[in-house]
Amino acid sequence: MEAQEKDELKELRERLMVSPRLVWDHADAATREVIMAYGERYKAFLDRAKTERQAVEEIERQARAQGFVDLTGNAPGARTFYNYRGKTMVLAVAGRRPPSQGLRLIASHIDSPRLDLKQYPVYEDTDLAFLKTHYYGGIKKYQWLARPLALHGVILKADGTRVELAVGEDAGDPVFTVCDLLPHLARKAQMDKKVTEAFEGEKLNILVGSLPLGDKETKERFKLYLLKYLEERYGIQEEDFISAELEAVPAGPARDLGWDRSLVGGYGQDDRSCAFASLEAILETPEPEYTSLALFYDKEEVGSDGNTAAKSCLIEDVVERLLERAGESPQLWRRALMASRAISGDVTGALDPDYPEVHEKRNAARLGYGVAFHKYGGSGGKYSTNDANAEYVAWIRKIFQEHGVVWQAGELGKVDEGGGGTIAKYLAVYGMEILDCGTPLLSMHSPFEVASKADLYMTFRGYQAFFTGA
Ligand code: MN
Ligand code: MN
């Protein structure tokens, strides 16, 4: 082959074929530093926001520090927040155009799989004190055994007193655990069973103490010791657990992963990777063309049901208030949403080299290749999912290209392998254009999820481009 012909083929190949871009190949020394600094802020966010309530508090704290005012109050301001019941949060930045011409929304979720305490959680067995749990979201139950757990949450007493609790994160704190069976005796109880049957929800009981109160004549003296401690420490009685929301989560901070520190390992990255990216993006957005919203929803992991979830009417109220603030009729909320463009910011499973059989490698998101589009999700024949319109996907591609965002497209696993959903379909009912777009993770939904710092940063860059890209 002549040299000229070779060059032509090379040019043709580069022009015609898609080639995935590894973020690190396109990151000079300065960009690498920015990526690493972003990773530090991100880990700090993960540590402060281990529950949806803590995430809302942290988002409000950062928003207030940047001059955001309460959307439901009277204080004037183009930058507003809406803290809904302490579990769902919306940040909004008014655009140059009136809201009725459409909004720019990025919606993520701030709840993560975990073990919730039951209504009557406290009991003793075999001279040990335990708490009963009911798991929340899609967990592989064995991953929650034999590991240190922290307890976070609130207890509301009948008189309205609110008690906040967070135990197990500080070095001096005690931790808790769900015990696992020793391998020596696990043959019939676990090893010979299917994984779905070997680990039972009713055995996810948290060990919390072993000291008795009184003597052998004292009834339930291990439970009694615990209840006495809880009353002295928190002023609560057993009945107060009925109006409590206490969540057991993996104890300890998010960590750099790998000798090169290129990855982050930690709990709750589904979906706080996207939540943090949209938080930083909206905090940094000056007056945009279109009114821009970052929505942080609760209850995604259990199907978005409930008054703090994406299926609620919250967004309608938010848009009515934004219209009023802009001097427009609140009745235009539906028109504003029909004209809106949105990103459903949620994570996806990255290609796992140990389990290539569940992925279709040509259409799997890969760690390090940037923020990932999912045109559709769901399961089976594209059931239960939003399927973004091609026109809209093309528009997002253009915005991302213009802003130098490294991105990839994929779908979650092989056809008929399994599947998963996001909140995109619940927002799509309002008529807005919406695309799933977020960070790829390894070990998704586990107590120690893994993300690439490069992808985390590109998630932020993509969201920033979306808000500022007109
Ligand atoms: Mn998610
Ligand atoms: Mn999830």
Coordinates of N, CA, C and O in Angstrom, one line a residue, residues 104-210:
R104 N -34.4 24.2 32.6 CA -33.3 23.2 32.4 C -33.2 22.4 33.8 O -33.0 23.1 34.8
L105 N -33.5 21.1 33.8 CA -33.5 20.4 35.0 C -32.5 19.3 35.0 O -32.3 18.6 34.0
I106 N -31.8 19.1 36.2 CA -31.0 17.9 36.4 C -31.6 17.3 37.7 O -31.6 17.9 38.7
A107 N -32.1 16.1 37.5 CA -32.7 15.4 38.7 C -31.9 14.2 39.0 O -31.7 13.3 38.2
S108 N -31.5 14.1 40.3 CA -30.7 13.0 40.8 C -31.5 12.5 42.0 O -32.5 13.0 42.4
H109 N -30.9 11.4 42.7 CA -31.5 11.0 43.9 C -30.5 10.9 45.0 O -29.3 10.7 44.8
I110 N -30.9 11.1 46.3 CA -30.0 11.1 47.4 C -30.3 10.0 48.4 O -29.7 10.1 49.5
D111 N -31.2 9.1 48.1 CA -31.3 7.9 49.0 C -30.5 6.8 48.4 O -30.2 6.8 47.2
S112 N -30.0 5.9 49.3 CA -29.2 4.8 48.8 C -29.7 3.5 49.6 O -30.3 3.6 50.7
P113 N -29.4 2.3 49.0 CA -29.8 1.1 49.7 C -29.1 1.0 51.1 O -28.0 1.5 51.3
R114 N -29.8 0.4 52.0 CA -29.4 0.4 53.4 C -30.3 -0.5 54.2 O -31.2 -1.2 53.7
L115 N -30.0 -0.6 55.6 CA -30.9 -1.4 56.5 C -31.6 -0.4 57.4 O -31.0 0.4 58.1
D116 N -32.9 -0.3 57.2 CA -33.7 0.5 58.1 C -34.1 -0.2 59.4 O -34.3 -1.5 59.3
L117 N -34.2 0.5 60.5 CA -34.7 -0.2 61.7 C -36.2 -0.4 61.6 O -37.0 0.4 61.1
K118 N -36.7 -1.6 62.2 CA -38.1 -1.8 62.2 C -38.8 -1.0 63.3 O -38.1 -0.3 64.0
Q119 N -40.1 -1.1 63.3 CA -40.9 -0.3 64.3 C -40.6 -0.7 65.7 O -40.6 0.2 66.6
Y120 N -40.6 -2.0 66.0 CA -40.2 -2.5 67.3 C -38.8 -3.2 67.1 O -38.8 -4.4 67.0
P121 N -37.8 -2.5 67.1 CA -36.5 -3.1 66.7 C -35.7 -3.8 67.8 O -35.0 -4.7 67.6
V122 N -36.0 -3.4 69.1 CA -35.1 -3.8 70.2 C -35.5 -5.1 70.8 O -36.7 -5.4 71.1
Y123 N -34.5 -6.1 70.8 CA -34.8 -7.4 71.5 C -33.5 -7.9 72.0 O -32.4 -7.5 71.6
E124 N -33.7 -9.0 72.8 CA -32.5 -9.7 73.2 C -32.6 -11.2 72.9 O -33.7 -11.7 72.8
D125 N -31.5 -11.8 72.6 CA -31.5 -13.3 72.4 C -30.2 -13.8 72.8 O -29.1 -13.2 72.5
T126 N -30.2 -14.9 73.5 CA -28.9 -15.5 73.9 C -28.0 -14.6 74.6 O -26.8 -14.5 74.4
D127 N -28.6 -13.7 75.5 CA -27.8 -12.8 76.3 C -27.1 -11.7 75.5 O -26.0 -11.2 75.9
L128 N -27.6 -11.4 74.3 CA -27.1 -10.3 73.5 C -28.3 -9.4 73.1 O -29.4 -9.9 72.9
A129 N -27.9 -8.1 72.9 CA -29.0 -7.1 72.5 C -28.9 -6.9 71.0 O -27.8 -6.7 70.5
F130 N -30.0 -6.8 70.3 CA -30.1 -6.7 68.9 C -31.1 -5.6 68.5 O -32.0 -5.3 69.2
L131 N -31.0 -5.2 67.2 CA -32.0 -4.4 66.6 C -32.5 -5.1 65.3 O -31.7 -5.5 64.5
K132 N -33.8 -5.2 65.1 CA -34.4 -5.8 63.9 C -34.3 -4.7 62.8 O -34.6 -3.5 63.0
T133 N -34.1 -5.2 61.6 CA -34.0 -4.3 60.4 C -35.0 -4.7 59.3 O -35.4 -5.9 59.3
H134 N -35.3 -3.8 58.4 CA -36.0 -4.1 57.2 C -35.2 -3.4 56.1 O -35.0 -2.2 56.1
Y135 N -34.6 -4.3 55.2 CA -33.7 -3.6 54.2 C -34.5 -2.7 53.2 O -35.6 -2.9 53.0
Y136 N -33.7 -1.7 52.7 CA -34.3 -0.7 51.9 C -33.6 -0.7 50.5 O -32.4 -0.5 50.5
G137 N -34.3 -0.9 49.5 CA -33.7 -0.9 48.1 C -33.1 -2.2 47.8 O -33.2 -3.2 48.5
G138 N -32.4 -2.2 46.6 CA -31.9 -3.5 46.1 C -30.5 -3.8 46.6 O -29.5 -3.4 46.1
I139 N -30.5 -4.7 47.6 CA -29.2 -5.1 48.2 C -29.0 -6.6 47.9 O -29.9 -7.3 47.7
K140 N -27.7 -6.9 47.9 CA -27.3 -8.3 48.0 C -27.0 -8.5 49.5 O -26.1 -8.0 50.0
K141 N -27.9 -9.3 50.1 CA -27.9 -9.3 51.6 C -26.6 -9.7 52.2 O -26.2 -9.2 53.2
Y142 N -25.9 -10.6 51.6 CA -24.6 -11.1 52.2 C -23.6 -10.0 52.3 O -22.7 -10.1 53.1
Q143 N -23.7 -8.9 51.4 CA -22.7 -7.9 51.5 C -22.8 -7.0 52.8 O -22.0 -6.2 53.1
W144 N -23.9 -7.2 53.5 CA -24.1 -6.4 54.7 C -23.8 -7.2 56.0 O -24.0 -6.7 57.1
L145 N -23.2 -8.4 55.9 CA -22.8 -9.2 57.0 C -21.4 -8.9 57.4 O -20.5 -8.6 56.5
A146 N -21.1 -9.1 58.7 CA -19.7 -9.0 59.2 C -19.0 -7.8 58.7 O -17.8 -7.9 58.3
R147 N -19.6 -6.7 58.8 CA -18.9 -5.4 58.5 C -19.4 -4.4 59.5 O -20.5 -4.4 60.0
P148 N -18.5 -3.4 59.8 CA -18.9 -2.3 60.7 C -20.0 -1.5 60.1 O -19.9 -1.0 59.0
L149 N -21.0 -1.2 60.9 CA -22.1 -0.4 60.4 C -22.3 0.8 61.4 O -22.0 0.7 62.6
A150 N -22.7 1.9 60.8 CA -23.1 3.1 61.6 C -24.6 3.3 61.6 O -25.2 2.8 60.7
L151 N -25.1 4.0 62.6 CA -26.5 4.2 62.6 C -26.7 5.7 62.5 O -26.1 6.5 63.2
H152 N -27.6 6.1 61.5 CA -27.9 7.5 61.4 C -29.4 7.7 61.3 O -30.1 6.9 60.8
G153 N -29.9 8.9 61.8 CA -31.3 9.1 61.6 C -31.9 10.0 62.7 O -31.2 10.7 63.4
V154 N -33.2 10.0 62.7 CA -34.0 10.9 63.6 C -35.0 10.1 64.3 O -35.5 9.1 63.8
I155 N -35.3 10.6 65.6 CA -36.3 10.0 66.4 C -37.2 11.2 66.8 O -36.7 12.2 67.3
L156 N -38.5 11.1 66.5 CA -39.5 12.1 66.8 C -40.3 11.6 68.0 O -41.0 10.6 67.8
K157 N -40.2 12.3 69.1 CA -41.0 11.9 70.3 C -42.4 12.4 70.1 O -42.6 13.3 69.3
A158 N -43.4 11.8 70.8 CA -44.8 12.2 70.6 C -45.0 13.7 71.0 O -45.9 14.3 70.5
D159 N -44.1 14.2 71.9 CA -44.3 15.6 72.2 C -43.6 16.6 71.2 O -43.6 17.8 71.4
G160 N -43.1 16.0 70.1 CA -42.6 16.8 69.0 C -41.0 17.0 69.1 O -40.4 17.5 68.2
T161 N -40.5 16.6 70.3 CA -39.0 16.6 70.4 C -38.3 15.8 69.3 O -38.7 14.7 69.0
R162 N -37.3 16.4 68.8 CA -36.6 15.7 67.7 C -35.2 15.4 68.2 O -34.4 16.2 68.7
V163 N -34.9 14.1 68.0 CA -33.5 13.6 68.5 C -32.8 13.2 67.2 O -33.3 12.3 66.5
E164 N -31.6 13.7 67.0 CA -30.8 13.3 65.9 C -29.7 12.4 66.4 O -29.2 12.5 67.4
L165 N -29.4 11.4 65.6 CA -28.5 10.3 66.0 C -27.5 10.0 64.9 O -27.9 9.9 63.7
A166 N -26.3 10.0 65.2 CA -25.2 9.5 64.2 C -24.1 8.8 65.0 O -23.4 9.5 65.7
V167 N -24.1 7.5 65.0 CA -23.1 6.8 65.7 C -22.3 5.8 64.8 O -22.9 5.1 64.0
G168 N -21.0 5.9 64.9 CA -20.2 4.9 64.2 C -19.3 5.5 63.1 O -18.6 4.8 62.4
E169 N -19.3 6.8 63.0 CA -18.4 7.4 62.0 C -17.1 8.0 62.6 O -16.1 7.9 61.9
D170 N -17.2 8.5 63.8 CA -16.0 9.0 64.4 C -15.1 7.9 64.9 O -15.6 6.9 65.4
A171 N -13.8 8.2 64.9 CA -12.8 7.1 65.3 C -13.1 6.6 66.7 O -13.0 5.4 67.0
G172 N -13.7 7.5 67.6 CA -13.9 7.1 69.0 C -15.3 6.4 69.2 O -15.7 6.0 70.3
D173 N -16.1 6.4 68.1 CA -17.5 5.9 68.2 C -17.5 4.4 68.2 O -16.6 3.7 67.6
P174 N -18.4 3.8 68.9 CA -18.7 2.3 68.7 C -19.3 2.1 67.3 O -19.9 3.1 66.7
V175 N -19.2 0.9 66.8 CA -19.9 0.5 65.6 C -20.8 -0.6 65.9 O -20.9 -1.1 67.0
F176 N -21.6 -1.0 64.9 CA -22.6 -2.2 65.0 C -22.3 -3.2 63.9 O -21.6 -2.9 63.0
T177 N -22.9 -4.3 64.0 CA -22.7 -5.3 62.9 C -23.8 -6.3 62.9 O -24.5 -6.6 63.9
V178 N -24.0 -6.9 61.7 CA -24.8 -8.1 61.5 C -23.8 -9.3 61.4 O -22.9 -9.3 60.6
C179 N -24.0 -10.2 62.3 CA -23.0 -11.3 62.3 C -23.3 -12.3 61.2 O -24.5 -12.5 60.7
D180 N -22.3 -13.0 60.8 CA -22.4 -14.0 59.7 C -22.0 -15.4 60.3 O -21.3 -15.4 61.4
L181 N -22.5 -16.4 59.7 CA -22.2 -17.8 60.2 C -20.8 -18.2 59.9 O -20.3 -17.9 58.8
L182 N -20.1 -18.9 60.8 CA -18.8 -19.3 60.5 C -18.8 -20.4 59.4 O -19.7 -21.2 59.3
P183 N -17.8 -20.4 58.5 CA -17.8 -21.3 57.4 C -17.8 -22.8 57.8 O -18.4 -23.6 57.1
H184 N -17.3 -23.1 59.0 CA -17.2 -24.4 59.5 C -18.6 -25.1 59.6 O -18.8 -26.3 59.6
L185 N -19.6 -24.2 59.9 CA -21.0 -24.7 60.1 C -22.0 -24.2 59.1 O -23.2 -24.3 59.3
A186 N -21.5 -23.7 58.0 CA -22.3 -23.0 57.0 C -22.8 -24.0 55.9 O -23.5 -23.5 55.0
R187 N -22.3 -25.2 55.9 CA -22.6 -26.1 54.7 C -24.0 -26.1 54.3 O -24.4 -25.8 53.2
K188 N -24.9 -26.6 55.3 CA -26.3 -26.7 54.9 C -27.0 -25.4 55.0 O -27.9 -25.1 54.2
A189 N -26.7 -24.6 56.0 CA -27.4 -23.3 56.2 C -27.2 -22.3 55.1 O -28.1 -21.5 54.8
Q190 N -26.0 -22.3 54.5 CA -25.7 -21.3 53.4 C -25.2 -21.9 52.2 O -25.7 -21.7 51.1
M191 N -24.1 -22.7 52.3 CA -23.3 -23.1 51.1 C -24.0 -23.9 50.1 O -23.8 -23.7 48.9
D192 N -24.9 -24.8 50.5 CA -25.6 -25.6 49.6 C -26.9 -24.9 49.0 O -27.5 -25.5 48.1
K193 N -27.1 -23.7 49.4 CA -28.4 -23.0 49.0 C -28.1 -22.1 47.8 O -26.9 -21.6 47.6
K194 N -29.1 -21.7 47.1 CA -29.0 -20.6 46.2 C -28.7 -19.3 47.0 O -29.2 -19.1 48.1
V195 N -28.0 -18.3 46.4 CA -27.7 -17.1 47.1 C -28.9 -16.4 47.6 O -29.0 -15.8 48.7
T196 N -30.0 -16.4 46.8 CA -31.2 -15.7 47.1 C -31.9 -16.3 48.3 O -32.7 -15.7 49.0
E197 N -31.6 -17.6 48.6 CA -32.2 -18.3 49.7 C -31.3 -18.4 50.9 O -31.7 -18.6 52.1
A198 N -30.0 -18.3 50.7 CA -29.0 -18.5 51.8 C -29.0 -17.4 52.8 O -28.6 -17.6 53.9
F199 N -29.4 -16.2 52.3 CA -29.3 -15.0 53.2 C -30.7 -14.4 53.4 O -31.3 -14.0 52.4
E200 N -31.2 -14.5 54.6 CA -32.6 -14.1 54.8 C -32.7 -12.7 55.4 O -31.9 -12.4 56.3
G201 N -33.7 -12.0 54.9 CA -33.9 -10.6 55.4 C -34.1 -10.6 56.9 O -33.7 -9.7 57.6
E202 N -34.8 -11.6 57.5 CA -35.1 -11.7 58.9 C -33.9 -12.0 59.7 O -33.9 -11.9 61.0
K203 N -32.8 -12.4 59.1 CA -31.5 -12.6 59.8 C -30.6 -11.4 59.8 O -29.5 -11.4 60.4
L204 N -31.1 -10.3 59.2 CA -30.2 -9.1 59.1 C -30.5 -8.3 60.4 O -31.0 -7.2 60.4
N205 N -30.1 -8.9 61.5 CA -30.3 -8.3 62.9 C -29.0 -7.7 63.3 O -27.9 -8.3 63.2
I206 N -29.0 -6.5 63.9 CA -27.8 -5.8 64.2 C -27.5 -6.0 65.7 O -28.3 -5.7 66.6
L207 N -26.2 -6.5 65.9 CA -25.8 -6.7 67.3 C -25.3 -5.3 67.9 O -24.5 -4.6 67.3
V208 N -26.0 -5.0 69.0 CA -25.7 -3.6 69.6 C -25.3 -3.7 71.1 O -25.0 -2.6 71.7
G209 N -25.1 -4.9 71.7 CA -24.7 -4.8 73.1 C -24.7 -6.2 73.7 O -25.3 -7.1 73.2
S210 N -24.1 -6.3 74.9 CA -24.0 -7.6 75.6 C -23.9 -7.4 77.1 O -23.6 -8.3 77.8

